[in-house]
């Protein structure tokens, strides 16, 4: 994903100045990724890990993400329109199946790794950037998969058995 996002920056140069990035890049090639944003003049916070990810979610308009259970739950909670790219080596392809119900309701973009190209991700990014209604629809569908009072339900189940 990191490599394609770097290539994406060249394809969306016309959006420079109107978008900012928070890029959680992992530990490999961190400096290369930071340089890619800087060289192209994009405003970006790039790190290997973000402590207090909730604050990043609160300022996020769109996400590009894997579809592990925790990431998916957090993105649904905040209703962040997302381009999901399931990890292709996940056991039993579970990341794909995690996000498929949202995709089936047209609530996200889903790009399988083998279909991931600069063009595929660029089209998705530009669609979300340009189409407010699409972002609102994705957000609404994502939020519908979030259980807002989950902690209360867990406590109630523990107490009542």
mmCIF file with all atom_site columns, C-alpha atoms in Angstrom:
data_model
loop_
_atom_site.group_PDB
_atom_site.id
_atom_site.type_symbol
_atom_site.label_atom_id
_atom_site.label_alt_id
_atom_site.label_comp_id
_atom_site.label_asym_id
_atom_site.label_entity_id
_atom_site.label_seq_id
_atom_site.pdbx_PDB_ins_code
_atom_site.Cartn_x
_atom_site.Cartn_y
_atom_site.Cartn_z
_atom_site.occupancy
_atom_site.B_iso_or_equiv
_atom_site.pdbx_formal_charge
_atom_site.auth_seq_id
_atom_site.auth_comp_id
_atom_site.auth_asym_id
_atom_site.auth_atom_id
_atom_site.pdbx_PDB_model_num
ATOM 1   C CA . UNK A 1 1   ? 0.000   0.000   0.000   1.00 0.00 ? 1   UNK A CA 1
ATOM 2   C CA . UNK A 1 2   ? 2.821   2.396   0.867   1.00 0.00 ? 2   UNK A CA 1
ATOM 3   C CA . UNK A 1 3   ? 4.351   2.067   -2.607  1.00 0.00 ? 3   UNK A CA 1
ATOM 4   C CA . UNK A 1 4   ? 1.043   2.676   -4.385  1.00 0.00 ? 4   UNK A CA 1
ATOM 5   C CA . UNK A 1 5   ? 0.237   5.674   -2.172  1.00 0.00 ? 5   UNK A CA 1
ATOM 6   C CA . UNK A 1 6   ? 3.588   7.243   -3.087  1.00 0.00 ? 6   UNK A CA 1
ATOM 7   C CA . UNK A 1 7   ? 2.735   6.778   -6.768  1.00 0.00 ? 7   UNK A CA 1
ATOM 8   C CA . UNK A 1 8   ? -0.764  8.109   -6.071  1.00 0.00 ? 8   UNK A CA 1
ATOM 9   C CA . UNK A 1 9   ? 0.699   11.437  -4.964  1.00 0.00 ? 9   UNK A CA 1
ATOM 10  C CA . UNK A 1 10  ? 1.856   12.103  -8.515  1.00 0.00 ? 10  UNK A CA 1
ATOM 11  C CA . UNK A 1 11  ? -1.586  11.268  -9.867  1.00 0.00 ? 11  UNK A CA 1
ATOM 12  C CA . UNK A 1 12  ? -3.384  13.655  -7.484  1.00 0.00 ? 12  UNK A CA 1
ATOM 13  C CA . UNK A 1 13  ? -1.023  16.626  -7.690  1.00 0.00 ? 13  UNK A CA 1
ATOM 14  C CA . UNK A 1 14  ? -3.994  18.796  -8.663  1.00 0.00 ? 14  UNK A CA 1
ATOM 15  C CA . UNK A 1 15  ? -5.418  18.239  -5.165  1.00 0.00 ? 15  UNK A CA 1
ATOM 16  C CA . UNK A 1 16  ? -2.241  19.470  -3.468  1.00 0.00 ? 16  UNK A CA 1
ATOM 17  C CA . UNK A 1 17  ? -3.050  22.311  -1.099  1.00 0.00 ? 17  UNK A CA 1
ATOM 18  C CA . UNK A 1 18  ? -6.583  21.068  -0.524  1.00 0.00 ? 18  UNK A CA 1
ATOM 19  C CA . UNK A 1 19  ? -5.810  17.781  1.223   1.00 0.00 ? 19  UNK A CA 1
ATOM 20  C CA . UNK A 1 20  ? -3.559  16.688  4.042   1.00 0.00 ? 20  UNK A CA 1
ATOM 21  C CA . UNK A 1 21  ? -2.388  13.230  5.030   1.00 0.00 ? 21  UNK A CA 1
ATOM 22  C CA . UNK A 1 22  ? -1.923  11.233  8.184   1.00 0.00 ? 22  UNK A CA 1
ATOM 23  C CA . UNK A 1 23  ? 0.027   8.219   6.989   1.00 0.00 ? 23  UNK A CA 1
ATOM 24  C CA . UNK A 1 24  ? 0.723   5.376   9.392   1.00 0.00 ? 24  UNK A CA 1
ATOM 25  C CA . UNK A 1 25  ? 3.416   3.648   7.394   1.00 0.00 ? 25  UNK A CA 1
ATOM 26  C CA . UNK A 1 26  ? 4.795   0.906   9.607   1.00 0.00 ? 26  UNK A CA 1
ATOM 27  C CA . UNK A 1 27  ? 8.514   0.652   10.235  1.00 0.00 ? 27  UNK A CA 1
ATOM 28  C CA . UNK A 1 28  ? 9.823   -0.103  6.728   1.00 0.00 ? 28  UNK A CA 1
ATOM 29  C CA . UNK A 1 29  ? 10.885  2.769   4.479   1.00 0.00 ? 29  UNK A CA 1
ATOM 30  C CA . UNK A 1 30  ? 9.560   5.428   6.844   1.00 0.00 ? 30  UNK A CA 1
ATOM 31  C CA . UNK A 1 31  ? 12.032  8.095   5.733   1.00 0.00 ? 31  UNK A CA 1
ATOM 32  C CA . UNK A 1 32  ? 11.393  7.306   2.064   1.00 0.00 ? 32  UNK A CA 1
ATOM 33  C CA . UNK A 1 33  ? 7.674   7.821   2.569   1.00 0.00 ? 33  UNK A CA 1
ATOM 34  C CA . UNK A 1 34  ? 8.190   11.088  4.470   1.00 0.00 ? 34  UNK A CA 1
ATOM 35  C CA . UNK A 1 35  ? 10.448  12.300  1.657   1.00 0.00 ? 35  UNK A CA 1
ATOM 36  C CA . UNK A 1 36  ? 7.870   11.386  -0.989  1.00 0.00 ? 36  UNK A CA 1
ATOM 37  C CA . UNK A 1 37  ? 5.296   13.708  0.577   1.00 0.00 ? 37  UNK A CA 1
ATOM 38  C CA . UNK A 1 38  ? 7.809   16.500  1.148   1.00 0.00 ? 38  UNK A CA 1
ATOM 39  C CA . UNK A 1 39  ? 9.253   16.321  -2.375  1.00 0.00 ? 39  UNK A CA 1
ATOM 40  C CA . UNK A 1 40  ? 5.773   16.663  -3.841  1.00 0.00 ? 40  UNK A CA 1
ATOM 41  C CA . UNK A 1 41  ? 4.792   19.479  -1.485  1.00 0.00 ? 41  UNK A CA 1
ATOM 42  C CA . UNK A 1 42  ? 1.962   17.648  0.292   1.00 0.00 ? 42  UNK A CA 1
ATOM 43  C CA . UNK A 1 43  ? 1.258   18.372  3.938   1.00 0.00 ? 43  UNK A CA 1
ATOM 44  C CA . UNK A 1 44  ? 1.598   15.061  5.730   1.00 0.00 ? 44  UNK A CA 1
ATOM 45  C CA . UNK A 1 45  ? 2.158   13.610  9.168   1.00 0.00 ? 45  UNK A CA 1
ATOM 46  C CA . UNK A 1 46  ? 3.971   10.326  8.573   1.00 0.00 ? 46  UNK A CA 1
ATOM 47  C CA . UNK A 1 47  ? 4.958   7.941   11.336  1.00 0.00 ? 47  UNK A CA 1
ATOM 48  C CA . UNK A 1 48  ? 5.317   4.243   11.972  1.00 0.00 ? 48  UNK A CA 1
ATOM 49  C CA . UNK A 1 49  ? 2.714   4.283   14.732  1.00 0.00 ? 49  UNK A CA 1
ATOM 50  C CA . UNK A 1 50  ? 0.280   6.804   16.194  1.00 0.00 ? 50  UNK A CA 1
ATOM 51  C CA . UNK A 1 51  ? -0.286  6.905   19.929  1.00 0.00 ? 51  UNK A CA 1
ATOM 52  C CA . UNK A 1 52  ? -3.859  8.015   20.571  1.00 0.00 ? 52  UNK A CA 1
ATOM 53  C CA . UNK A 1 53  ? -5.201  7.054   17.191  1.00 0.00 ? 53  UNK A CA 1
ATOM 54  C CA . UNK A 1 54  ? -8.620  8.361   18.237  1.00 0.00 ? 54  UNK A CA 1
ATOM 55  C CA . UNK A 1 55  ? -7.415  11.928  17.740  1.00 0.00 ? 55  UNK A CA 1
ATOM 56  C CA . UNK A 1 56  ? -6.336  11.092  14.187  1.00 0.00 ? 56  UNK A CA 1
ATOM 57  C CA . UNK A 1 57  ? -9.735  9.556   13.474  1.00 0.00 ? 57  UNK A CA 1
ATOM 58  C CA . UNK A 1 58  ? -11.460 12.689  14.726  1.00 0.00 ? 58  UNK A CA 1
ATOM 59  C CA . UNK A 1 59  ? -9.802  14.850  12.051  1.00 0.00 ? 59  UNK A CA 1
ATOM 60  C CA . UNK A 1 60  ? -9.920  12.251  9.286   1.00 0.00 ? 60  UNK A CA 1
ATOM 61  C CA . UNK A 1 61  ? -12.262 12.718  6.314   1.00 0.00 ? 61  UNK A CA 1
ATOM 62  C CA . UNK A 1 62  ? -11.234 9.643   4.308   1.00 0.00 ? 62  UNK A CA 1
ATOM 63  C CA . UNK A 1 63  ? -9.083  6.585   5.052   1.00 0.00 ? 63  UNK A CA 1
ATOM 64  C CA . UNK A 1 64  ? -7.114  4.025   3.102   1.00 0.00 ? 64  UNK A CA 1
ATOM 65  C CA . UNK A 1 65  ? -6.812  0.980   5.322   1.00 0.00 ? 65  UNK A CA 1
ATOM 66  C CA . UNK A 1 66  ? -6.418  -2.749  5.710   1.00 0.00 ? 66  UNK A CA 1
ATOM 67  C CA . UNK A 1 67  ? -9.567  -4.397  7.029   1.00 0.00 ? 67  UNK A CA 1
ATOM 68  C CA . UNK A 1 68  ? -8.540  -6.094  10.244  1.00 0.00 ? 68  UNK A CA 1
ATOM 69  C CA . UNK A 1 69  ? -11.273 -6.322  12.865  1.00 0.00 ? 69  UNK A CA 1
ATOM 70  C CA . UNK A 1 70  ? -9.995  -3.547  15.129  1.00 0.00 ? 70  UNK A CA 1
ATOM 71  C CA . UNK A 1 71  ? -9.292  -1.068  12.326  1.00 0.00 ? 71  UNK A CA 1
ATOM 72  C CA . UNK A 1 72  ? -12.664 -1.838  10.798  1.00 0.00 ? 72  UNK A CA 1
ATOM 73  C CA . UNK A 1 73  ? -14.480 -1.365  14.117  1.00 0.00 ? 73  UNK A CA 1
ATOM 74  C CA . UNK A 1 74  ? -12.748 1.969   14.731  1.00 0.00 ? 74  UNK A CA 1
ATOM 75  C CA . UNK A 1 75  ? -13.418 3.273   11.225  1.00 0.00 ? 75  UNK A CA 1
ATOM 76  C CA . UNK A 1 76  ? -17.073 2.213   11.513  1.00 0.00 ? 76  UNK A CA 1
ATOM 77  C CA . UNK A 1 77  ? -17.408 3.900   14.892  1.00 0.00 ? 77  UNK A CA 1
ATOM 78  C CA . UNK A 1 78  ? -16.234 7.197   13.445  1.00 0.00 ? 78  UNK A CA 1
ATOM 79  C CA . UNK A 1 79  ? -18.066 6.667   10.151  1.00 0.00 ? 79  UNK A CA 1
ATOM 80  C CA . UNK A 1 80  ? -14.965 7.394   8.096   1.00 0.00 ? 80  UNK A CA 1
ATOM 81  C CA . UNK A 1 81  ? -15.425 6.798   4.364   1.00 0.00 ? 81  UNK A CA 1
ATOM 82  C CA . UNK A 1 82  ? -12.776 4.222   3.578   1.00 0.00 ? 82  UNK A CA 1
ATOM 83  C CA . UNK A 1 83  ? -10.920 2.563   0.759   1.00 0.00 ? 83  UNK A CA 1
ATOM 84  C CA . UNK A 1 84  ? -10.247 -0.916  2.133   1.00 0.00 ? 84  UNK A CA 1
ATOM 85  C CA . UNK A 1 85  ? -7.393  -3.068  0.887   1.00 0.00 ? 85  UNK A CA 1
ATOM 86  C CA . UNK A 1 86  ? -7.609  -6.409  2.737   1.00 0.00 ? 86  UNK A CA 1
ATOM 87  C CA . UNK A 1 87  ? -4.326  -8.028  3.690   1.00 0.00 ? 87  UNK A CA 1
ATOM 88  C CA . UNK A 1 88  ? -4.031  -10.835 1.127   1.00 0.00 ? 88  UNK A CA 1
ATOM 89  C CA . UNK A 1 89  ? -2.258  -13.278 3.434   1.00 0.00 ? 89  UNK A CA 1
ATOM 90  C CA . UNK A 1 90  ? -4.734  -13.076 6.320   1.00 0.00 ? 90  UNK A CA 1
ATOM 91  C CA . UNK A 1 91  ? -5.852  -16.481 7.565   1.00 0.00 ? 91  UNK A CA 1
ATOM 92  C CA . UNK A 1 92  ? -8.862  -17.725 5.592   1.00 0.00 ? 92  UNK A CA 1
ATOM 93  C CA . UNK A 1 93  ? -8.973  -14.364 3.808   1.00 0.00 ? 93  UNK A CA 1
ATOM 94  C CA . UNK A 1 94  ? -10.753 -13.001 6.891   1.00 0.00 ? 94  UNK A CA 1
ATOM 95  C CA . UNK A 1 95  ? -9.923  -9.348  6.171   1.00 0.00 ? 95  UNK A CA 1
ATOM 96  C CA . UNK A 1 96  ? -11.844 -9.571  2.907   1.00 0.00 ? 96  UNK A CA 1
ATOM 97  C CA . UNK A 1 97  ? -14.796 -11.182 4.665   1.00 0.00 ? 97  UNK A CA 1
ATOM 98  C CA . UNK A 1 98  ? -14.638 -8.606  7.480   1.00 0.00 ? 98  UNK A CA 1
ATOM 99  C CA . UNK A 1 99  ? -15.391 -5.782  5.058   1.00 0.00 ? 99  UNK A CA 1
ATOM 100 C CA . UNK A 1 100 ? -17.553 -7.551  2.476   1.00 0.00 ? 100 UNK A CA 1
ATOM 101 C CA . UNK A 1 101 ? -20.911 -6.802  4.215   1.00 0.00 ? 101 UNK A CA 1
ATOM 102 C CA . UNK A 1 102 ? -20.105 -3.079  4.161   1.00 0.00 ? 102 UNK A CA 1
ATOM 103 C CA . UNK A 1 103 ? -19.039 -3.281  0.533   1.00 0.00 ? 103 UNK A CA 1
ATOM 104 C CA . UNK A 1 104 ? -22.213 -5.211  -0.358  1.00 0.00 ? 104 UNK A CA 1
ATOM 105 C CA . UNK A 1 105 ? -24.236 -2.272  0.986   1.00 0.00 ? 105 UNK A CA 1
ATOM 106 C CA . UNK A 1 106 ? -22.120 0.099   -1.126  1.00 0.00 ? 106 UNK A CA 1
ATOM 107 C CA . UNK A 1 107 ? -20.600 1.589   2.008   1.00 0.00 ? 107 UNK A CA 1
ATOM 108 C CA . UNK A 1 108 ? -16.931 1.563   1.045   1.00 0.00 ? 108 UNK A CA 1
ATOM 109 C CA . UNK A 1 109 ? -14.460 0.964   -1.714  1.00 0.00 ? 109 UNK A CA 1
ATOM 110 C CA . UNK A 1 110 ? -12.892 -2.495  -1.648  1.00 0.00 ? 110 UNK A CA 1
ATOM 111 C CA . UNK A 1 111 ? -9.733  -3.074  -3.664  1.00 0.00 ? 111 UNK A CA 1
ATOM 112 C CA . UNK A 1 112 ? -8.104  -6.472  -3.435  1.00 0.00 ? 112 UNK A CA 1
ATOM 113 C CA . UNK A 1 113 ? -4.311  -6.363  -3.354  1.00 0.00 ? 113 UNK A CA 1
ATOM 114 C CA . UNK A 1 114 ? -4.037  -8.148  -6.704  1.00 0.00 ? 114 UNK A CA 1
ATOM 115 C CA . UNK A 1 115 ? -6.236  -5.387  -8.229  1.00 0.00 ? 115 UNK A CA 1
ATOM 116 C CA . UNK A 1 116 ? -4.404  -2.538  -6.491  1.00 0.00 ? 116 UNK A CA 1
ATOM 117 C CA . UNK A 1 117 ? -2.986  -0.066  -8.983  1.00 0.00 ? 117 UNK A CA 1
ATOM 118 C CA . UNK A 1 118 ? -2.373  3.648   -8.984  1.00 0.00 ? 118 UNK A CA 1
ATOM 119 C CA . UNK A 1 119 ? -5.415  4.008   -11.232 1.00 0.00 ? 119 UNK A CA 1
ATOM 120 C CA . UNK A 1 120 ? -7.726  1.985   -8.986  1.00 0.00 ? 120 UNK A CA 1
ATOM 121 C CA . UNK A 1 121 ? -6.805  3.871   -5.834  1.00 0.00 ? 121 UNK A CA 1
ATOM 122 C CA . UNK A 1 122 ? -6.676  7.233   -7.626  1.00 0.00 ? 122 UNK A CA 1
ATOM 123 C CA . UNK A 1 123 ? -10.215 6.789   -8.937  1.00 0.00 ? 123 UNK A CA 1
ATOM 124 C CA . UNK A 1 124 ? -11.436 5.950   -5.443  1.00 0.00 ? 124 UNK A CA 1
ATOM 125 C CA . UNK A 1 125 ? -9.634  8.895   -3.818  1.00 0.00 ? 125 UNK A CA 1
ATOM 126 C CA . UNK A 1 126 ? -10.869 11.348  -6.443  1.00 0.00 ? 126 UNK A CA 1
ATOM 127 C CA . UNK A 1 127 ? -14.437 10.020  -6.167  1.00 0.00 ? 127 UNK A CA 1
ATOM 128 C CA . UNK A 1 128 ? -14.443 10.534  -2.417  1.00 0.00 ? 128 UNK A CA 1
ATOM 129 C CA . UNK A 1 129 ? -12.794 13.946  -2.726  1.00 0.00 ? 129 UNK A CA 1
ATOM 130 C CA . UNK A 1 130 ? -15.267 15.202  -5.321  1.00 0.00 ? 130 UNK A CA 1
ATOM 131 C CA . UNK A 1 131 ? -18.528 13.610  -4.192  1.00 0.00 ? 131 UNK A CA 1
ATOM 132 C CA . UNK A 1 132 ? -19.918 14.802  -0.861  1.00 0.00 ? 132 UNK A CA 1
ATOM 133 C CA . UNK A 1 133 ? -22.957 12.529  -1.166  1.00 0.00 ? 133 UNK A CA 1
ATOM 134 C CA . UNK A 1 134 ? -20.747 9.495   -1.657  1.00 0.00 ? 134 UNK A CA 1
ATOM 135 C CA . UNK A 1 135 ? -18.756 10.378  1.470   1.00 0.00 ? 135 UNK A CA 1
ATOM 136 C CA . UNK A 1 136 ? -22.009 10.838  3.409   1.00 0.00 ? 136 UNK A CA 1
ATOM 137 C CA . UNK A 1 137 ? -23.379 7.513   2.161   1.00 0.00 ? 137 UNK A CA 1
ATOM 138 C CA . UNK A 1 138 ? -20.181 5.657   3.019   1.00 0.00 ? 138 UNK A CA 1
ATOM 139 C CA . UNK A 1 139 ? -20.140 7.296   6.452   1.00 0.00 ? 139 UNK A CA 1
ATOM 140 C CA . UNK A 1 140 ? -23.744 6.346   7.144   1.00 0.00 ? 140 UNK A CA 1
ATOM 141 C CA . UNK A 1 141 ? -23.259 2.728   6.126   1.00 0.00 ? 141 UNK A CA 1
ATOM 142 C CA . UNK A 1 142 ? -20.025 2.495   8.134   1.00 0.00 ? 142 UNK A CA 1
ATOM 143 C CA . UNK A 1 143 ? -21.722 3.889   11.259  1.00 0.00 ? 143 UNK A CA 1
ATOM 144 C CA . UNK A 1 144 ? -24.561 1.383   10.865  1.00 0.00 ? 144 UNK A CA 1
ATOM 145 C CA . UNK A 1 145 ? -22.029 -1.385  11.552  1.00 0.00 ? 145 UNK A CA 1
ATOM 146 C CA . UNK A 1 146 ? -20.886 0.207   14.813  1.00 0.00 ? 146 UNK A CA 1
ATOM 147 C CA . UNK A 1 147 ? -22.371 -0.810  18.136  1.00 0.00 ? 147 UNK A CA 1
ATOM 148 C CA . UNK A 1 148 ? -22.306 2.472   20.012  1.00 0.00 ? 148 UNK A CA 1
ATOM 149 C CA . UNK A 1 149 ? -23.014 1.065   23.479  1.00 0.00 ? 149 UNK A CA 1
ATOM 150 C CA . UNK A 1 150 ? -20.846 -2.032  23.197  1.00 0.00 ? 150 UNK A CA 1
ATOM 151 C CA . UNK A 1 151 ? -19.150 -1.534  26.582  1.00 0.00 ? 151 UNK A CA 1
ATOM 152 C CA . UNK A 1 152 ? -22.548 -1.281  28.300  1.00 0.00 ? 152 UNK A CA 1
ATOM 153 C CA . UNK A 1 153 ? -23.718 -4.447  26.545  1.00 0.00 ? 153 UNK A CA 1
ATOM 154 C CA . UNK A 1 154 ? -20.600 -6.355  27.629  1.00 0.00 ? 154 UNK A CA 1
ATOM 155 C CA . UNK A 1 155 ? -20.993 -5.243  31.264  1.00 0.00 ? 155 UNK A CA 1
ATOM 156 C CA . UNK A 1 156 ? -24.674 -6.158  31.172  1.00 0.00 ? 156 UNK A CA 1
ATOM 157 C CA . UNK A 1 157 ? -23.870 -9.614  29.787  1.00 0.00 ? 157 UNK A CA 1
ATOM 158 C CA . UNK A 1 158 ? -21.230 -10.178 32.503  1.00 0.00 ? 158 UNK A CA 1
ATOM 159 C CA . UNK A 1 159 ? -23.574 -9.080  35.275  1.00 0.00 ? 159 UNK A CA 1
ATOM 160 C CA . UNK A 1 160 ? -26.631 -10.939 33.999  1.00 0.00 ? 160 UNK A CA 1
ATOM 161 C CA . UNK A 1 161 ? -24.748 -13.949 32.685  1.00 0.00 ? 161 UNK A CA 1
#
